[in-house]
GROMACS .gro file of C-alpha atoms in nm:
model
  248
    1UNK     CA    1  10.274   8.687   8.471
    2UNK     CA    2  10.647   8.503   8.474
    3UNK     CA    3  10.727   8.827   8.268
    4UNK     CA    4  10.700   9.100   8.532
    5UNK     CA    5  10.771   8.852   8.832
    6UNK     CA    6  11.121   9.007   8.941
    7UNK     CA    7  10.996   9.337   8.942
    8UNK     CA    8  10.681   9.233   9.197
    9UNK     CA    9  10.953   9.013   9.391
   10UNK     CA   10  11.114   9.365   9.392
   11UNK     CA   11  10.869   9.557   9.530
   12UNK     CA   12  10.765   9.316   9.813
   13UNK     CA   13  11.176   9.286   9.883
   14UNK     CA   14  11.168   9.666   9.904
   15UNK     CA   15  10.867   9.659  10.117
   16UNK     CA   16  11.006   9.428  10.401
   17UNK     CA   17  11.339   9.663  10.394
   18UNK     CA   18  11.189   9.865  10.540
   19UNK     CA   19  10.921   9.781  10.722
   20UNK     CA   20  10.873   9.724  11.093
   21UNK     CA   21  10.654   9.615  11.362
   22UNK     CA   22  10.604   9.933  11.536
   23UNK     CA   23  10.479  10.115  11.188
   24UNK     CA   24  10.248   9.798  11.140
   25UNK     CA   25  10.116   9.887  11.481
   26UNK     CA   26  10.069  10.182  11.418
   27UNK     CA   27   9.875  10.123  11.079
   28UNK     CA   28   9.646   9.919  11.250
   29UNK     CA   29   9.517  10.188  11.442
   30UNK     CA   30   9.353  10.326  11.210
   31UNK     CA   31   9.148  10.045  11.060
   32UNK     CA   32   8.877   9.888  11.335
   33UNK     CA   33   8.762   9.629  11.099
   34UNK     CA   34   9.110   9.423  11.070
   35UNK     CA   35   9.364   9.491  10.816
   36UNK     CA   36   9.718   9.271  10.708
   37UNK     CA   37  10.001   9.465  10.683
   38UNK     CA   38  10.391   9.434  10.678
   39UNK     CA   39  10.455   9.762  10.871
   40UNK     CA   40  10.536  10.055  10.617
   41UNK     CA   41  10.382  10.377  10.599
   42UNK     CA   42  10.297  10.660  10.343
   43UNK     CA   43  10.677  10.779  10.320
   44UNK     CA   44  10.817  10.483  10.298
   45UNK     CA   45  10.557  10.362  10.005
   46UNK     CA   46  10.632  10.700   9.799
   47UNK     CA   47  11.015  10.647   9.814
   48UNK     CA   48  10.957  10.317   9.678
   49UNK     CA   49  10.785  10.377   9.417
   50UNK     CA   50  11.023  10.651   9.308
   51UNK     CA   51  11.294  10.413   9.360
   52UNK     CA   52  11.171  10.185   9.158
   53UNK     CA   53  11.099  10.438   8.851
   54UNK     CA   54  11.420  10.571   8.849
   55UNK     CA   55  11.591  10.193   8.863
   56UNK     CA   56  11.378  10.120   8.590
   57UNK     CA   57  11.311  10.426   8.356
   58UNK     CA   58  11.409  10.170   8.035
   59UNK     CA   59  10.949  10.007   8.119
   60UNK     CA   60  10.655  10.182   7.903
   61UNK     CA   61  10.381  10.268   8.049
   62UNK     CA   62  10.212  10.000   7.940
   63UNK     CA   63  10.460   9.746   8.076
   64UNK     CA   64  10.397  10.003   8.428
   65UNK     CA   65  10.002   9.873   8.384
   66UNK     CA   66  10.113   9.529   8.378
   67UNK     CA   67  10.361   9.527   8.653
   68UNK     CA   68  10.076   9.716   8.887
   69UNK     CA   69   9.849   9.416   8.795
   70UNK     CA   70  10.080   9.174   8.830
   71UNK     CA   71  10.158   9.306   9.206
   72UNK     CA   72   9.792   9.346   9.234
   73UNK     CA   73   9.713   8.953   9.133
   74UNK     CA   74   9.965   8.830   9.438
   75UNK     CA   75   9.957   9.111   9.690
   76UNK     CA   76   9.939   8.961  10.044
   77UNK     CA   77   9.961   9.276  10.271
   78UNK     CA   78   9.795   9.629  10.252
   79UNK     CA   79  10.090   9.816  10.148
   80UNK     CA   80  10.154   9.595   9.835
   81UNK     CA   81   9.828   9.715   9.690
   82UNK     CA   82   9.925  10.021   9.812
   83UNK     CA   83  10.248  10.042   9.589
   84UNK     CA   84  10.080   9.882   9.282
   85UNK     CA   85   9.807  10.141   9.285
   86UNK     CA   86  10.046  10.438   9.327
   87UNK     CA   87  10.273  10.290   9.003
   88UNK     CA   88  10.111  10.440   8.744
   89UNK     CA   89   9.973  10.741   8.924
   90UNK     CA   90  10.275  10.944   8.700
   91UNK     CA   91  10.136  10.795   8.359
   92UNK     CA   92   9.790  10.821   8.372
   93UNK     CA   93   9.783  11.198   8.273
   94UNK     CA   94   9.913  11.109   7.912
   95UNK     CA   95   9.886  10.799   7.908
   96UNK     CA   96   9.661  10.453   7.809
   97UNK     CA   97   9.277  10.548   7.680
   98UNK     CA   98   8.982  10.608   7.809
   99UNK     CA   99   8.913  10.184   7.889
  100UNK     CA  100   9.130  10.211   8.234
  101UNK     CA  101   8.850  10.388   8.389
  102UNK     CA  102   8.722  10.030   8.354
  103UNK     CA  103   9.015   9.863   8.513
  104UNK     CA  104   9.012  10.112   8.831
  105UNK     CA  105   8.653   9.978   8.855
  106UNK     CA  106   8.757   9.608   8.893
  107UNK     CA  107   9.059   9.706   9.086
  108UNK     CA  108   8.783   9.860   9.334
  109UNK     CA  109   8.589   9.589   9.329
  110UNK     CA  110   8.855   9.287   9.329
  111UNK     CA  111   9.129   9.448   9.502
  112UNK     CA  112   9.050   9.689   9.727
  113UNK     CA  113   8.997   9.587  10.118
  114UNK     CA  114   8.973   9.917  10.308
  115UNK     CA  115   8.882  10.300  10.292
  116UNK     CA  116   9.277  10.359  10.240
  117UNK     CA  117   9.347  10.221   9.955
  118UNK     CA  118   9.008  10.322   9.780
  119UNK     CA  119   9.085  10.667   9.863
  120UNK     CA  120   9.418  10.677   9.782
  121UNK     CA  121   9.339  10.503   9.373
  122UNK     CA  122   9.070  10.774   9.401
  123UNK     CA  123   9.262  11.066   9.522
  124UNK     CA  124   9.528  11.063   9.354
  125UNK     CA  125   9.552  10.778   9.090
  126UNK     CA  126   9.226  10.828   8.940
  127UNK     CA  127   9.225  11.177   8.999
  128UNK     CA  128   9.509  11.263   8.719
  129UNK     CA  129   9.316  11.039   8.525
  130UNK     CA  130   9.017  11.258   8.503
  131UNK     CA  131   9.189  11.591   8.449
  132UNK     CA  132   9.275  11.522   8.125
  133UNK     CA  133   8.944  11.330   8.047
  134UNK     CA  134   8.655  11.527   8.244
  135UNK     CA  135   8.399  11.404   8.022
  136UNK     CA  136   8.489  11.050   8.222
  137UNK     CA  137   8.364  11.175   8.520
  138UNK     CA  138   8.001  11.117   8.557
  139UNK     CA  139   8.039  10.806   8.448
  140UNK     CA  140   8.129  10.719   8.785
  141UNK     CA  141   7.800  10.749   8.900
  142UNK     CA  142   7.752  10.390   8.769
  143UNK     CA  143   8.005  10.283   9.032
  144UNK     CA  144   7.685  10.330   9.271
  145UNK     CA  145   7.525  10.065   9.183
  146UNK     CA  146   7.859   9.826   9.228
  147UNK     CA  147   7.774   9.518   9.447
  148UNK     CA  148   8.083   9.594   9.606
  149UNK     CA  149   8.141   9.853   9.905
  150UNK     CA  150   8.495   9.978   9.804
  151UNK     CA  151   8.351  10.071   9.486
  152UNK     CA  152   8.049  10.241   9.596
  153UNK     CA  153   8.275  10.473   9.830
  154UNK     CA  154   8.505  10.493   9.498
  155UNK     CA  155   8.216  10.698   9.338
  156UNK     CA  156   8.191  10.934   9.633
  157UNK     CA  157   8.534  10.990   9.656
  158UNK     CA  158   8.638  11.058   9.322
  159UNK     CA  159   8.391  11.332   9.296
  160UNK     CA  160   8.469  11.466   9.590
  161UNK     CA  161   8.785  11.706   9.391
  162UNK     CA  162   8.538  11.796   9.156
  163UNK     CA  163   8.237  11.969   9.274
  164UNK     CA  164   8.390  12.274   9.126
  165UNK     CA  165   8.774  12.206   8.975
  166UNK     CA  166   9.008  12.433   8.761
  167UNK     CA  167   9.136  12.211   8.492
  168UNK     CA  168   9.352  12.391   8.225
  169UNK     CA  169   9.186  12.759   8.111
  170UNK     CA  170   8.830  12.640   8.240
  171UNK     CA  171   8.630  12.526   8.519
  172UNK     CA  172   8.457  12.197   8.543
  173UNK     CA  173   8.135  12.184   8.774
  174UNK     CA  174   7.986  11.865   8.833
  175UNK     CA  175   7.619  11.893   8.854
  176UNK     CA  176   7.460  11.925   9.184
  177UNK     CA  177   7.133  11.777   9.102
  178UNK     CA  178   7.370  11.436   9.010
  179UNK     CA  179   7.568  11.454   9.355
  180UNK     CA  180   7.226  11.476   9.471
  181UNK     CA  181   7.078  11.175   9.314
  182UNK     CA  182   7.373  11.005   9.404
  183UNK     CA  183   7.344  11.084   9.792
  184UNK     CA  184   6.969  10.981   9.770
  185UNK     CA  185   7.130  10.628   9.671
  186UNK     CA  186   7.398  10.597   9.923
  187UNK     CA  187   7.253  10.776  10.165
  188UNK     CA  188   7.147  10.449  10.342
  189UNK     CA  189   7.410  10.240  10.236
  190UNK     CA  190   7.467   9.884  10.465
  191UNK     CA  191   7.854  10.009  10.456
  192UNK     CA  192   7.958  10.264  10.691
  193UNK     CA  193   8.244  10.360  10.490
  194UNK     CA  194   8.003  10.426  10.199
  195UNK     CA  195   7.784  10.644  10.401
  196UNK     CA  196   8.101  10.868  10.529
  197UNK     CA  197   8.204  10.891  10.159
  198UNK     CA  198   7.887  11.022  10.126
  199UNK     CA  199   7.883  11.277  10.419
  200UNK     CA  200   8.238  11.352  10.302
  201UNK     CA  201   8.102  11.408   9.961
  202UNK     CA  202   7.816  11.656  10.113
  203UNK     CA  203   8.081  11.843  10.301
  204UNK     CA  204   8.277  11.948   9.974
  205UNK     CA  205   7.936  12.015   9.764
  206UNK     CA  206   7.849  12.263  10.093
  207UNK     CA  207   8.160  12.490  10.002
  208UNK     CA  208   7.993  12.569   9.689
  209UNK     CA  209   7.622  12.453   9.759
  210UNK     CA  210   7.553  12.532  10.117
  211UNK     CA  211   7.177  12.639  10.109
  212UNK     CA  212   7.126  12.336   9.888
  213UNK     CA  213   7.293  12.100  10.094
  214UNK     CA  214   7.112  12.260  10.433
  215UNK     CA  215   6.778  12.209  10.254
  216UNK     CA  216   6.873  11.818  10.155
  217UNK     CA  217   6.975  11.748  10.517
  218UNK     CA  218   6.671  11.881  10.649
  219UNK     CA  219   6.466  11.665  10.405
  220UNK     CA  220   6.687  11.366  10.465
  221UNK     CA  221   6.776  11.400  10.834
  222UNK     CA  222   6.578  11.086  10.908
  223UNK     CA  223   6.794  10.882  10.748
  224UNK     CA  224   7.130  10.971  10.812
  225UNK     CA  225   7.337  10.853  11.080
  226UNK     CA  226   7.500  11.121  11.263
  227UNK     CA  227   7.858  11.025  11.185
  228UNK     CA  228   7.709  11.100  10.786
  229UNK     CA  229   7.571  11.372  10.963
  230UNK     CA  230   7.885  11.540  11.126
  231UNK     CA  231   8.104  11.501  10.837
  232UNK     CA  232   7.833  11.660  10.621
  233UNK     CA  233   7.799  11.988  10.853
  234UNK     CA  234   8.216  12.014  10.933
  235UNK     CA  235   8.279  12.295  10.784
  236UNK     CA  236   7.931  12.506  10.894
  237UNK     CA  237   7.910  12.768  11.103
  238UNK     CA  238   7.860  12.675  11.474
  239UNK     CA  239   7.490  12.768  11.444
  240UNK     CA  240   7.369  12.573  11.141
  241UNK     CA  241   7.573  12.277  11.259
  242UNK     CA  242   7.395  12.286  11.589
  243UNK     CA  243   7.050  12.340  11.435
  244UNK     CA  244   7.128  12.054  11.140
  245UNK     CA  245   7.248  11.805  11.472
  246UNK     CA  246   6.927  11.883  11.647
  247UNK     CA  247   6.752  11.686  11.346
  248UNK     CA  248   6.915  11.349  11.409
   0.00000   0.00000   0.00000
């Protein structure tokens, strides 16, 4: 740990540079539940990281990894997380095996605090980590079954770019009747977050699934809330969102 401890001390240093009380405020806007944070935001967390690439083109990947766990072992505010997370979102294309998926799985589970930074390791980290390795991707279903929250949204989110994705010359299509399955296990989820990951889930399967989706909210109805509900139906036509609201 002593080994990548100036380049955490780094980051943090960076972070405070810039941050202020009025972007903290704002920040906490957005997060109902509570969340500890220096006061950066998005732009500020992306020039850092840059930054801190170019200063110090010279690390491997590999010595990337560590730093981002490292920062990840002694984080004390949101955006720290943030910045580890986002480190080796450039390497993870064509770089380290097939075992990280693992990692971003404990990450989820012992890191992650709030729907921002699970959807941002999902989004975008984890993301260029499954274009080049597509067979990885159902094997996020297990993340379902996590005991943790952050996770359980983690497998909703993840999928969520591919319901139907162009990677390369072909087109991966995740199978419906696994979203499915997967809905029928989150669909009642004690974690709100989990159950918007899953209406947020059903919202992107609709664009290429509608009927199907229509016909499981109909059958499921009873057990949704209506905020799973309305971002399930978002993107409907005015009637069948109406019709599908009447249900709840």
């Amino acid at each position: 740990m002593n080994k990548y401890k100036k380049y955490t001390n780094e980051l943090k240093s960076a972070l405070k540079q810039v941050s202020t009380e009025e972007k903290a405020e704002s920040s906490r806007r957005y997060f109902p539940n509570g969340i500890h944070c220096i006061g950066v935001n998005a732009t500020d967390i992306k020039t850092i990281i840059a930054d801190f690439h170019k200063s110090h083109s010279e690390l491997s990947p590999e010595e990337v990894l560590a730093i981002t766990e490292a920062t990840l072992k002694q984080a004390e505010y949101h955006e720290e997380v943030m910045v580890a997370f986002g480190l080796v979102t450039k390497y993870v294309k064509k770089h380290y095996d097939d075992s990280l998926l693992e990692r971003f799985e404990f990450w989820l589970e012992h890191y992650a605090s709030n729907w921002a930074q699970t959807d941002d390791l999902c989004m975008k980290t984890i993301y260029q980590f499954m274009l080049s390795r597509p067979h990885l991707i159902e094997q996020v279903q297990r993340w379902g079954h996590s005991k943790v929250s952050w996770c359980r949204r983690g497998n909703c989110v993840v999928w969520v770019k591919f319901i139907n994705r162009k990677i390369g010359k072909t087109v991966y299509v995740l199978d419906k009747k696994l979203i499915f399955k997967q809905c029928d296990l989150l669909l009642e989820d004690e974690d709100e977050f989990v159950q918007k990951g899953v209406g947020w889930l059903l919202k992107v399967t609709a664009a290429h699934h509608e009927s199907d989706v229509i016909k499981y909210i109909k059958k499921n109805a009873s057990k949704m809330t209506r905020g799973t509900l309305r971002y399930a139906i978002e993107k409907m036509d005015k009637e069948i969102r109406k019709g599908l609201l009447a249900l709840s």
